PDB file of C-alpha atoms and ligand atoms in Angstrom:
ATOM      1  CA  MET E   1    -133.308  94.705  58.584  1.00  0.00           C
ATOM      2  CA  ALA E   2    -131.638  93.194  55.488  1.00  0.00           C
ATOM      3  CA  ALA E   3    -134.446  94.591  53.370  1.00  0.00           C
ATOM      4  CA  LEU E   4    -133.852  98.024  54.870  1.00  0.00           C
ATOM      5  CA  ILE E   5    -130.115  97.913  54.105  1.00  0.00           C
ATOM      6  CA  PHE E   6    -130.849  96.710  50.567  1.00  0.00           C
ATOM      7  CA  ALA E   7    -133.336  99.530  50.061  1.00  0.00           C
ATOM      8  CA  LEU E   8    -130.803 102.053  51.380  1.00  0.00           C
ATOM      9  CA  LEU E   9    -128.039 100.777  49.085  1.00  0.00           C
ATOM     10  CA  PHE E  10    -130.414 100.795  46.125  1.00  0.00           C
ATOM     11  CA  PHE E  11    -131.347 104.375  46.899  1.00  0.00           C
ATOM     12  CA  ILE E  12    -127.670 105.494  47.144  1.00  0.00           C
ATOM     13  CA  ASN E  13    -126.746 103.775  43.865  1.00  0.00           C
ATOM     14  CA  HIS E  14    -129.729 104.992  41.906  1.00  0.00           C
ATOM     15  CA  SER E  15    -130.358 108.367  43.423  1.00  0.00           C
ATOM     16  CA  PRO E  16    -129.732 111.159  40.902  1.00  0.00           C
ATOM     17  CA  VAL E  17    -128.176 113.182  43.743  1.00  0.00           C
ATOM     18  CA  ALA E  18    -125.528 110.487  44.272  1.00  0.00           C
ATOM     19  CA  SER E  19    -124.280 110.706  40.678  1.00  0.00           C
ATOM     20  CA  PRO E  20    -122.027 113.731  40.003  1.00  0.00           C
ATOM     21  CA  ARG E  21    -122.570 113.253  36.282  1.00  0.00           C
ATOM     22  CA  ALA E  22    -126.270 113.753  36.726  1.00  0.00           C
ATOM     23  CA  ILE E  23    -125.705 117.089  38.468  1.00  0.00           C
ATOM     24  CA  GLY E  24    -124.138 118.831  35.466  1.00  0.00           C
ATOM     25  CA  HIS E  25    -125.707 116.463  32.903  1.00  0.00           C
ATOM     26  CA  GLU E  26    -122.147 115.936  31.728  1.00  0.00           C
ATOM     27  CA  PRO E  27    -121.704 113.143  29.190  1.00  0.00           C
ATOM     28  CA  PRO E  28    -119.054 110.626  30.214  1.00  0.00           C
ATOM     29  CA  SER E  29    -115.429 111.014  29.197  1.00  0.00           C
ATOM     30  CA  THR E  30    -113.915 108.042  27.400  1.00  0.00           C
ATOM     31  CA  ARG E  31    -110.528 106.927  26.092  1.00  0.00           C
ATOM     32  CA  ARG E  32    -110.492 106.797  22.309  1.00  0.00           C
ATOM     33  CA  LEU E  33    -108.005 105.939  19.599  1.00  0.00           C
ATOM     34  CA  PRO E  34    -106.279 109.159  18.541  1.00  0.00           C
ATOM     35  CA  ASP E  35    -107.994 111.419  16.016  1.00  0.00           C
ATOM     36  CA  ILE E  36    -104.654 113.105  15.358  1.00  0.00           C
ATOM     37  CA  ILE E  37    -101.105 111.716  15.356  1.00  0.00           C
ATOM     38  CA  VAL E  38     -97.959 113.844  15.253  1.00  0.00           C
ATOM     39  CA  ILE E  39     -95.801 111.410  13.263  1.00  0.00           C
ATOM     40  CA  GLY E  40     -92.524 113.368  13.417  1.00  0.00           C
ATOM     41  CA  VAL E  41     -90.049 114.364  12.448  1.00  0.00           C
ATOM     42  CA  ARG E  42     -87.694 113.707  15.351  1.00  0.00           C
ATOM     43  CA  LYS E  43     -86.255 117.047  16.560  1.00  0.00           C
ATOM     44  CA  GLY E  44     -88.590 118.941  14.256  1.00  0.00           C
ATOM     45  CA  GLY E  45     -90.367 120.643  17.156  1.00  0.00           C
ATOM     46  CA  THR E  46     -92.852 117.851  17.925  1.00  0.00           C
ATOM     47  CA  ARG E  47     -93.095 118.654  21.649  1.00  0.00           C
ATOM     48  CA  ALA E  48     -93.702 122.337  20.974  1.00  0.00           C
ATOM     49  CA  LEU E  49     -96.387 121.410  18.443  1.00  0.00           C
ATOM     50  CA  ILE E  50     -98.350 119.081  20.725  1.00  0.00           C
ATOM     51  CA  GLU E  51     -98.064 121.448  23.712  1.00  0.00           C
ATOM     52  CA  MET E  52     -99.338 124.311  21.557  1.00  0.00           C
ATOM     53  CA  LEU E  53    -102.165 122.166  20.253  1.00  0.00           C
ATOM     54  CA  ARG E  54    -103.207 121.427  23.835  1.00  0.00           C
ATOM     55  CA  LEU E  55    -103.865 125.139  24.272  1.00  0.00           C
ATOM     56  CA  HIS E  56    -107.076 124.435  22.386  1.00  0.00           C
ATOM     57  CA  GLY E  57    -109.936 123.417  24.654  1.00  0.00           C
ATOM     58  CA  ALA E  58    -111.144 120.755  22.223  1.00  0.00           C
ATOM     59  CA  VAL E  59    -107.852 118.843  22.204  1.00  0.00           C
ATOM     60  CA  VAL E  60    -106.538 116.361  24.761  1.00  0.00           C
ATOM     61  CA  SER E  61    -103.192 114.645  24.398  1.00  0.00           C
ATOM     62  CA  ALA E  62    -101.319 111.614  25.614  1.00  0.00           C
ATOM     63  CA  ARG E  63     -98.472 112.810  27.854  1.00  0.00           C
ATOM     64  CA  ASN E  64     -95.740 110.468  26.686  1.00  0.00           C
ATOM     65  CA  GLU E  65     -94.629 109.072  23.375  1.00  0.00           C
ATOM     66  CA  ILE E  66     -96.613 105.855  22.966  1.00  0.00           C
ATOM     67  CA  HIS E  67     -94.504 104.006  20.329  1.00  0.00           C
ATOM     68  CA  PHE E  68     -97.449 101.778  19.474  1.00  0.00           C
ATOM     69  CA  PHE E  69     -96.861 101.422  15.752  1.00  0.00           C
ATOM     70  CA  ASP E  70     -93.050 101.321  15.647  1.00  0.00           C
ATOM     71  CA  ARG E  71     -92.344  98.881  18.496  1.00  0.00           C
ATOM     72  CA  ASP E  72     -93.474  95.340  17.750  1.00  0.00           C
ATOM     73  CA  THR E  73     -93.801  94.530  21.447  1.00  0.00           C
ATOM     74  CA  ASN E  74     -96.376  97.333  21.819  1.00  0.00           C
ATOM     75  CA  TYR E  75     -98.111  96.727  18.502  1.00  0.00           C
ATOM     76  CA  ARG E  76     -98.709  93.104  19.437  1.00  0.00           C
ATOM     77  CA  LEU E  77    -100.713  94.290  22.454  1.00  0.00           C
ATOM     78  CA  GLY E  78    -103.381  95.486  20.012  1.00  0.00           C
ATOM     79  CA  PRO E  79    -105.648  98.537  19.641  1.00  0.00           C
ATOM     80  CA  ASP E  80    -107.248  98.094  23.079  1.00  0.00           C
ATOM     81  CA  TRP E  81    -103.859  98.603  24.694  1.00  0.00           C
ATOM     82  CA  TYR E  82    -103.257 101.626  22.455  1.00  0.00           C
ATOM     83  CA  ARG E  83    -106.651 103.089  23.433  1.00  0.00           C
ATOM     84  CA  ALA E  84    -105.877 102.589  27.110  1.00  0.00           C
ATOM     85  CA  GLN E  85    -102.791 104.841  26.735  1.00  0.00           C
ATOM     86  CA  MET E  86    -104.960 107.736  25.598  1.00  0.00           C
ATOM     87  CA  PRO E  87    -106.310 110.449  27.894  1.00  0.00           C
ATOM     88  CA  LEU E  88    -109.970 110.724  28.820  1.00  0.00           C
ATOM     89  CA  ALA E  89    -111.822 112.833  26.264  1.00  0.00           C
ATOM     90  CA  ARG E  90    -115.273 114.363  26.412  1.00  0.00           C
ATOM     91  CA  PRO E  91    -117.563 113.925  23.402  1.00  0.00           C
ATOM     92  CA  GLY E  92    -116.460 116.392  20.713  1.00  0.00           C
ATOM     93  CA  GLN E  93    -112.886 116.569  21.974  1.00  0.00           C
ATOM     94  CA  LEU E  94    -110.050 115.350  19.781  1.00  0.00           C
ATOM     95  CA  THR E  95    -107.362 113.032  21.089  1.00  0.00           C
ATOM     96  CA  VAL E  96    -103.760 113.411  19.942  1.00  0.00           C
ATOM     97  CA  GLU E  97    -100.535 111.508  20.500  1.00  0.00           C
ATOM     98  CA  LYS E  98     -97.022 112.141  19.209  1.00  0.00           C
ATOM     99  CA  THR E  99     -94.309 109.630  18.472  1.00  0.00           C
ATOM    100  CA  PRO E 100     -91.668 111.136  16.171  1.00  0.00           C
ATOM    101  CA  ALA E 101     -90.181 107.711  15.404  1.00  0.00           C
ATOM    102  CA  TYR E 102     -93.283 106.901  13.322  1.00  0.00           C
ATOM    103  CA  PHE E 103     -92.219 109.077  10.399  1.00  0.00           C
ATOM    104  CA  THR E 104     -89.060 107.119   9.566  1.00  0.00           C
ATOM    105  CA  SER E 105     -90.214 103.652  10.593  1.00  0.00           C
ATOM    106  CA  VAL E 106     -90.955 101.484   7.545  1.00  0.00           C
ATOM    107  CA  LYS E 107     -93.850  99.408   8.935  1.00  0.00           C
ATOM    108  CA  VAL E 108     -95.735 102.277  10.494  1.00  0.00           C
ATOM    109  CA  PRO E 109     -97.889 103.841   7.719  1.00  0.00           C
ATOM    110  CA  GLU E 110     -99.571 100.489   6.895  1.00  0.00           C
ATOM    111  CA  ARG E 111    -100.200  99.797  10.566  1.00  0.00           C
ATOM    112  CA  VAL E 112    -101.690 103.241  11.155  1.00  0.00           C
ATOM    113  CA  VAL E 113    -104.090 103.021   8.231  1.00  0.00           C
ATOM    114  CA  ARG E 114    -105.223  99.564   9.346  1.00  0.00           C
ATOM    115  CA  THR E 115    -105.886 100.782  12.883  1.00  0.00           C
ATOM    116  CA  LYS E 116    -107.463 104.157  12.133  1.00  0.00           C
ATOM    117  CA  PRO E 117    -107.936 104.951   8.431  1.00  0.00           C
ATOM    118  CA  ALA E 118    -109.536 108.381   9.041  1.00  0.00           C
ATOM    119  CA  VAL E 119    -106.789 109.671  11.353  1.00  0.00           C
ATOM    120  CA  LYS E 120    -105.342 113.124  10.665  1.00  0.00           C
ATOM    121  CA  LEU E 121    -101.577 113.317  10.590  1.00  0.00           C
ATOM    122  CA  LEU E 122     -99.302 116.192  11.512  1.00  0.00           C
ATOM    123  CA  LEU E 123     -95.703 116.247  10.343  1.00  0.00           C
ATOM    124  CA  ILE E 124     -93.414 119.029  11.516  1.00  0.00           C
ATOM    125  CA  VAL E 125     -90.296 119.461   9.383  1.00  0.00           C
ATOM    126  CA  ARG E 126     -87.320 121.695   9.808  1.00  0.00           C
ATOM    127  CA  ASP E 127     -84.204 122.647   7.834  1.00  0.00           C
ATOM    128  CA  PRO E 128     -82.622 119.172   7.421  1.00  0.00           C
ATOM    129  CA  THR E 129     -79.128 120.365   8.387  1.00  0.00           C
ATOM    130  CA  THR E 130     -80.384 122.009  11.600  1.00  0.00           C
ATOM    131  CA  ARG E 131     -82.460 118.909  12.320  1.00  0.00           C
ATOM    132  CA  LEU E 132     -79.385 116.694  11.956  1.00  0.00           C
ATOM    133  CA  LEU E 133     -77.425 118.888  14.377  1.00  0.00           C
ATOM    134  CA  SER E 134     -80.321 118.809  16.830  1.00  0.00           C
ATOM    135  CA  ASP E 135     -80.514 115.014  16.489  1.00  0.00           C
ATOM    136  CA  TYR E 136     -76.769 114.707  17.171  1.00  0.00           C
ATOM    137  CA  THR E 137     -77.095 117.047  20.193  1.00  0.00           C
ATOM    138  CA  GLN E 138     -79.890 114.911  21.649  1.00  0.00           C
ATOM    139  CA  VAL E 139     -77.835 111.705  21.325  1.00  0.00           C
ATOM    140  CA  PHE E 140     -74.788 113.533  22.751  1.00  0.00           C
ATOM    141  CA  HIS E 141     -76.747 114.451  25.910  1.00  0.00           C
ATOM    142  CA  ASN E 142     -78.272 110.972  26.200  1.00  0.00           C
ATOM    143  CA  GLN E 143     -74.749 109.500  26.142  1.00  0.00           C
ATOM    144  CA  LEU E 144     -73.590 111.910  28.836  1.00  0.00           C
ATOM    145  CA  GLU E 145     -76.550 110.939  31.017  1.00  0.00           C
ATOM    146  CA  LYS E 146     -75.578 107.277  30.634  1.00  0.00           C
ATOM    147  CA  ARG E 147     -72.006 108.233  31.577  1.00  0.00           C
ATOM    148  CA  LYS E 148     -70.795 107.228  28.135  1.00  0.00           C
ATOM    149  CA  ARG E 149     -68.333 109.239  26.110  1.00  0.00           C
ATOM    150  CA  PRO E 150     -70.140 110.826  23.118  1.00  0.00           C
ATOM    151  CA  GLN E 151     -68.490 110.543  19.713  1.00  0.00           C
ATOM    152  CA  PRO E 152     -67.526 113.806  18.037  1.00  0.00           C
ATOM    153  CA  LEU E 153     -69.963 114.730  15.260  1.00  0.00           C
ATOM    154  CA  GLU E 154     -67.279 114.656  12.601  1.00  0.00           C
ATOM    155  CA  ASP E 155     -66.440 111.010  13.405  1.00  0.00           C
ATOM    156  CA  LEU E 156     -70.047 110.040  12.788  1.00  0.00           C
ATOM    157  CA  LEU E 157     -70.735 112.309   9.853  1.00  0.00           C
ATOM    158  CA  MET E 158     -67.565 111.917   7.800  1.00  0.00           C
ATOM    159  CA  ARG E 159     -65.988 108.788   6.324  1.00  0.00           C
ATOM    160  CA  ASP E 160     -62.818 108.976   4.213  1.00  0.00           C
ATOM    161  CA  GLY E 161     -63.331 112.673   3.562  1.00  0.00           C
ATOM    162  CA  ASP E 162     -66.918 112.251   2.389  1.00  0.00           C
ATOM    163  CA  LEU E 163     -70.302 112.263   4.098  1.00  0.00           C
ATOM    164  CA  ASN E 164     -71.135 109.007   5.826  1.00  0.00           C
ATOM    165  CA  LEU E 165     -74.467 108.155   4.234  1.00  0.00           C
ATOM    166  CA  SER E 166     -75.195 105.430   6.755  1.00  0.00           C
ATOM    167  CA  TYR E 167     -75.245 107.910   9.642  1.00  0.00           C
ATOM    168  CA  LYS E 168     -78.814 107.551  10.954  1.00  0.00           C
ATOM    169  CA  ALA E 169     -79.281 111.235  11.715  1.00  0.00           C
ATOM    170  CA  LEU E 170     -78.467 112.004   8.099  1.00  0.00           C
ATOM    171  CA  ASN E 171     -80.990 109.473   6.817  1.00  0.00           C
ATOM    172  CA  ARG E 172     -83.723 110.881   9.057  1.00  0.00           C
ATOM    173  CA  SER E 173     -83.294 114.246   7.303  1.00  0.00           C
ATOM    174  CA  LEU E 174     -84.033 112.704   3.880  1.00  0.00           C
ATOM    175  CA  TYR E 175     -87.665 113.668   4.195  1.00  0.00           C
ATOM    176  CA  HIS E 176     -88.706 112.632   0.698  1.00  0.00           C
ATOM    177  CA  VAL E 177     -87.687 108.988   1.294  1.00  0.00           C
ATOM    178  CA  HIS E 178     -89.993 108.680   4.290  1.00  0.00           C
ATOM    179  CA  MET E 179     -92.758 110.909   2.954  1.00  0.00           C
ATOM    180  CA  GLU E 180     -93.065 108.784  -0.187  1.00  0.00           C
ATOM    181  CA  ARG E 181     -93.948 105.810   1.994  1.00  0.00           C
ATOM    182  CA  TRP E 182     -96.681 107.716   3.837  1.00  0.00           C
ATOM    183  CA  LEU E 183     -98.132 108.986   0.594  1.00  0.00           C
ATOM    184  CA  THR E 184     -98.535 105.483  -0.808  1.00  0.00           C
ATOM    185  CA  VAL E 185    -100.870 104.779   2.109  1.00  0.00           C
ATOM    186  CA  PHE E 186    -102.516 108.097   3.051  1.00  0.00           C
ATOM    187  CA  PRO E 187    -103.998 110.752   0.753  1.00  0.00           C
ATOM    188  CA  ALA E 188    -101.996 113.993   0.783  1.00  0.00           C
ATOM    189  CA  ASP E 189    -104.922 115.899   2.302  1.00  0.00           C
ATOM    190  CA  SER E 190    -104.808 113.810   5.478  1.00  0.00           C
ATOM    191  CA  ILE E 191    -101.240 114.947   6.242  1.00  0.00           C
ATOM    192  CA  HIS E 192    -100.620 118.545   7.298  1.00  0.00           C
ATOM    193  CA  LEU E 193     -97.076 119.861   7.193  1.00  0.00           C
ATOM    194  CA  VAL E 194     -96.019 122.245   9.918  1.00  0.00           C
ATOM    195  CA  ASP E 195     -92.996 124.436   9.238  1.00  0.00           C
ATOM    196  CA  GLY E 196     -90.823 123.874  12.328  1.00  0.00           C
ATOM    197  CA  ASP E 197     -88.573 126.877  11.652  1.00  0.00           C
ATOM    198  CA  ALA E 198     -91.660 129.092  11.313  1.00  0.00           C
ATOM    199  CA  LEU E 199     -93.170 127.617  14.501  1.00  0.00           C
ATOM    200  CA  ILE E 200     -90.113 128.861  16.410  1.00  0.00           C
ATOM    201  CA  LYS E 201     -90.374 132.408  14.998  1.00  0.00           C
ATOM    202  CA  ASN E 202     -94.141 132.845  14.901  1.00  0.00           C
ATOM    203  CA  PRO E 203     -95.995 130.021  16.660  1.00  0.00           C
ATOM    204  CA  LEU E 204     -99.422 131.654  16.386  1.00  0.00           C
ATOM    205  CA  LEU E 205     -99.340 131.768  12.593  1.00  0.00           C
ATOM    206  CA  GLU E 206     -98.429 128.079  12.303  1.00  0.00           C
ATOM    207  CA  MET E 207    -100.982 127.053  14.916  1.00  0.00           C
ATOM    208  CA  LYS E 208    -103.774 128.904  13.099  1.00  0.00           C
ATOM    209  CA  LYS E 209    -103.019 126.730  10.064  1.00  0.00           C
ATOM    210  CA  VAL E 210    -103.133 123.617  12.249  1.00  0.00           C
ATOM    211  CA  GLU E 211    -106.521 124.637  13.701  1.00  0.00           C
ATOM    212  CA  LYS E 212    -107.841 125.127  10.184  1.00  0.00           C
ATOM    213  CA  PHE E 213    -106.583 121.741   8.998  1.00  0.00           C
ATOM    214  CA  LEU E 214    -108.203 120.034  11.990  1.00  0.00           C
ATOM    215  CA  LYS E 215    -111.427 122.007  11.463  1.00  0.00           C
ATOM    216  CA  LEU E 216    -111.209 123.328  15.007  1.00  0.00           C
ATOM    217  CA  GLU E 217    -113.010 126.474  16.036  1.00  0.00           C
ATOM    218  CA  PRO E 218    -110.286 129.212  16.072  1.00  0.00           C
ATOM    219  CA  GLN E 219    -109.324 129.513  19.714  1.00  0.00           C
ATOM    220  CA  ILE E 220    -105.530 129.730  20.049  1.00  0.00           C
ATOM    221  CA  ASN E 221    -104.600 133.405  20.140  1.00  0.00           C
ATOM    222  CA  ALA E 222    -101.718 135.846  20.681  1.00  0.00           C
ATOM    223  CA  SER E 223    -102.207 135.898  24.464  1.00  0.00           C
ATOM    224  CA  ASN E 224    -101.266 132.185  24.544  1.00  0.00           C
ATOM    225  CA  PHE E 225     -97.649 133.029  23.655  1.00  0.00           C
ATOM    226  CA  TYR E 226     -94.949 135.240  25.086  1.00  0.00           C
ATOM    227  CA  PHE E 227     -91.313 135.466  24.095  1.00  0.00           C
ATOM    228  CA  ASN E 228     -88.832 134.459  26.785  1.00  0.00           C
ATOM    229  CA  ALA E 229     -85.531 136.208  26.021  1.00  0.00           C
ATOM    230  CA  THR E 230     -83.533 133.988  28.402  1.00  0.00           C
ATOM    231  CA  ARG E 231     -84.691 130.824  26.634  1.00  0.00           C
ATOM    232  CA  GLY E 232     -84.700 132.448  23.193  1.00  0.00           C
ATOM    233  CA  PHE E 233     -88.059 130.785  22.476  1.00  0.00           C
ATOM    234  CA  TYR E 234     -91.747 131.447  22.809  1.00  0.00           C
ATOM    235  CA  CYS E 235     -93.310 130.015  25.951  1.00  0.00           C
ATOM    236  CA  LEU E 236     -96.972 129.240  26.585  1.00  0.00           C
ATOM    237  CA  ARG E 237     -99.675 130.909  28.621  1.00  0.00           C
ATOM    238  CA  ALA E 238    -103.023 129.296  29.413  1.00  0.00           C
ATOM    239  CA  ALA E 239    -105.554 129.815  32.219  1.00  0.00           C
ATOM    240  CA  GLY E 240    -103.267 132.399  33.809  1.00  0.00           C
ATOM    241  CA  LYS E 241    -100.316 129.981  33.990  1.00  0.00           C
ATOM    242  CA  GLU E 242     -97.088 130.480  32.092  1.00  0.00           C
ATOM    243  CA  ARG E 243     -94.662 127.742  31.134  1.00  0.00           C
ATOM    244  CA  CYS E 244     -91.757 127.101  28.809  1.00  0.00           C
ATOM    245  CA  LEU E 245     -90.799 123.787  27.276  1.00  0.00           C
ATOM    246  CA  HIS E 246     -88.352 121.561  29.169  1.00  0.00           C
ATOM    247  CA  ASP E 247     -84.671 122.635  29.185  1.00  0.00           C
ATOM    248  CA  SER E 248     -83.860 119.776  26.803  1.00  0.00           C
ATOM    249  CA  LYS E 249     -85.654 121.756  24.078  1.00  0.00           C
ATOM    250  CA  GLY E 250     -83.591 124.545  22.597  1.00  0.00           C
ATOM    251  CA  ARG E 251     -80.119 123.244  23.337  1.00  0.00           C
ATOM    252  CA  GLN E 252     -76.913 124.682  21.969  1.00  0.00           C
ATOM    253  CA  HIS E 253     -75.812 122.794  18.835  1.00  0.00           C
ATOM    254  CA  PRO E 254     -72.149 121.854  18.237  1.00  0.00           C
ATOM    255  CA  GLN E 255     -69.810 124.075  16.268  1.00  0.00           C
ATOM    256  CA  VAL E 256     -69.263 122.521  12.852  1.00  0.00           C
ATOM    257  CA  ALA E 257     -66.461 123.363  10.432  1.00  0.00           C
ATOM    258  CA  PRO E 258     -67.879 125.630   7.683  1.00  0.00           C
ATOM    259  CA  ALA E 259     -66.666 123.226   4.965  1.00  0.00           C
ATOM    260  CA  ILE E 260     -68.658 120.347   6.506  1.00  0.00           C
ATOM    261  CA  LEU E 261     -71.709 122.516   6.940  1.00  0.00           C
ATOM    262  CA  GLN E 262     -71.512 123.493   3.294  1.00  0.00           C
ATOM    263  CA  LYS E 263     -71.104 119.845   2.253  1.00  0.00           C
ATOM    264  CA  LEU E 264     -74.237 118.957   4.192  1.00  0.00           C
ATOM    265  CA  GLN E 265     -76.265 121.796   2.756  1.00  0.00           C
ATOM    266  CA  GLU E 266     -75.191 120.852  -0.760  1.00  0.00           C
ATOM    267  CA  TYR E 267     -75.976 117.203  -0.120  1.00  0.00           C
ATOM    268  CA  PHE E 268     -79.520 118.005   1.041  1.00  0.00           C
ATOM    269  CA  ARG E 269     -80.278 120.261  -1.941  1.00  0.00           C
ATOM    270  CA  GLU E 270     -81.528 117.475  -4.250  1.00  0.00           C
ATOM    271  CA  PRO E 271     -83.454 115.499  -1.570  1.00  0.00           C
ATOM    272  CA  ASN E 272     -85.091 118.778  -0.517  1.00  0.00           C
ATOM    273  CA  ARG E 273     -86.139 119.525  -4.102  1.00  0.00           C
ATOM    274  CA  ARG E 274     -87.657 116.043  -4.326  1.00  0.00           C
ATOM    275  CA  PHE E 275     -89.503 116.578  -1.055  1.00  0.00           C
ATOM    276  CA  PHE E 276     -90.882 119.925  -2.273  1.00  0.00           C
ATOM    277  CA  ASP E 277     -92.104 118.237  -5.489  1.00  0.00           C
ATOM    278  CA  LEU E 278     -93.733 115.494  -3.469  1.00  0.00           C
ATOM    279  CA  VAL E 279     -95.645 117.794  -1.124  1.00  0.00           C
ATOM    280  CA  GLY E 280     -96.303 120.598  -3.590  1.00  0.00           C
ATOM    281  CA  ARG E 281     -94.756 123.383  -1.538  1.00  0.00           C
ATOM    282  CA  THR E 282     -91.340 124.746  -0.652  1.00  0.00           C
ATOM    283  CA  PHE E 283     -89.621 125.569   2.627  1.00  0.00           C
ATOM    284  CA  ASP E 284     -87.063 128.242   3.328  1.00  0.00           C
ATOM    285  CA  TRP E 285     -84.083 125.925   3.862  1.00  0.00           C
ATOM    286  CA  LYS E 286     -80.423 126.789   3.182  1.00  0.00           C
TER     287      LYS E 286
HETATM  288  P1  A3P X   1     -83.181 122.139  19.618  1.00  0.00           P
HETATM  289  O1  A3P X   1     -83.162 121.641  21.004  1.00  0.00           O
HETATM  290  O2  A3P X   1     -82.201 121.480  18.744  1.00  0.00           O
HETATM  291  O3  A3P X   1     -83.095 123.645  19.504  1.00  0.00           O
HETATM  292  P2  A3P X   1     -88.617 117.845  19.375  1.00  0.00           P
HETATM  293  O4  A3P X   1     -89.628 118.280  20.380  1.00  0.00           O
HETATM  294  O5  A3P X   1     -89.242 117.242  18.157  1.00  0.00           O
HETATM  295  O6  A3P X   1     -87.555 117.004  19.996  1.00  0.00           O
HETATM  296  O7  A3P X   1     -87.911 119.142  18.837  1.00  0.00           O
HETATM  297  C1  A3P X   1     -87.067 119.918  19.631  1.00  0.00           C
HETATM  298  C2  A3P X   1     -86.893 121.257  18.980  1.00  0.00           C
HETATM  299  O8  A3P X   1     -88.067 122.047  19.117  1.00  0.00           O
HETATM  300  C3  A3P X   1     -85.816 122.094  19.624  1.00  0.00           C
HETATM  301  O9  A3P X   1     -84.611 121.754  18.981  1.00  0.00           O
HETATM  302  C4  A3P X   1     -86.277 123.529  19.389  1.00  0.00           C
HETATM  303  O10 A3P X   1     -85.489 124.207  18.446  1.00  0.00           O
HETATM  304  C5  A3P X   1     -87.681 123.363  18.809  1.00  0.00           C
HETATM  305  N1  A3P X   1     -88.690 124.273  19.348  1.00  0.00           N
HETATM  306  C6  A3P X   1     -89.705 124.779  18.614  1.00  0.00           C
HETATM  307  N2  A3P X   1     -90.440 125.617  19.336  1.00  0.00           N
HETATM  308  C7  A3P X   1     -89.898 125.641  20.579  1.00  0.00           C
HETATM  309  C8  A3P X   1     -90.243 126.327  21.773  1.00  0.00           C
HETATM  310  N3  A3P X   1     -91.271 127.175  21.817  1.00  0.00           N
HETATM  311  N4  A3P X   1     -89.473 126.119  22.868  1.00  0.00           N
HETATM  312  C9  A3P X   1     -88.411 125.284  22.814  1.00  0.00           C
HETATM  313  N5  A3P X   1     -88.045 124.594  21.695  1.00  0.00           N
HETATM  314  C10 A3P X   1     -88.778 124.764  20.581  1.00  0.00           C
END
């Protein structure tokens, strides 16, 4: 009797009919370290970028921000932990994660190159003044959610009639400072810059450039996007389903006194020029 049961179990376990993989001859999906990382910049349009990249059938993405390289508590858990956070990918598919904090975090470039030297990096940048306002708006809403009273922008941005250079949101818009660090570790051709302002106006054009950089077969097309007038942004269409980004994307920014706005734009002029020199291209920023 025992021999019969054993034989039956053996048959179930080894029968080709019992294995769904054998039916379609599908190779197994595995979790792999990311082939692509969206390193930032915070409020540059990183969510839109990764969601648009997922329109491509050869790309799978981690759902949440992983914060592996910028948080010591995560980094200490090692690459196996990092790999376990990734989605299942079939052979030939590329895995991507986004953590915008990576771009401005000092230790991160070294850690990334040590973990995955051949990774491809995407950096989405946006007019630094608009980015600062978006950054402030995000913190403002976070404070409200925590039932805290948000500080007015001018209190954070101005000190004794001048710009407060230690305001974090201002520092995060000094792209050349952070980019210099990445370029000491990664060759320029492993970092692709996405124009965040252009991605808002014409997502297809920017995504075609991303596909090309990643050497993906061109697949993302005009039917993947439709303009939603209520949101004021493009939304996504895939496999017959339509969806817009979460309501937290595309928020109203605060009204800023024209004199302060002008001060900011003037302040960013020189850092922007240095960034353009560094990356060998310009952006249409005020
Ligand atoms: P605002 O909310 O300030 O307008 P991130 O995902 O990095 O946090 O960036 C958020 C920004 O993505 C938004 O900033 C918004 O302007 C921009 N964005 C780009 N394309 C978008 C889209 N199709 N839908 C919504 N927001 C988009």
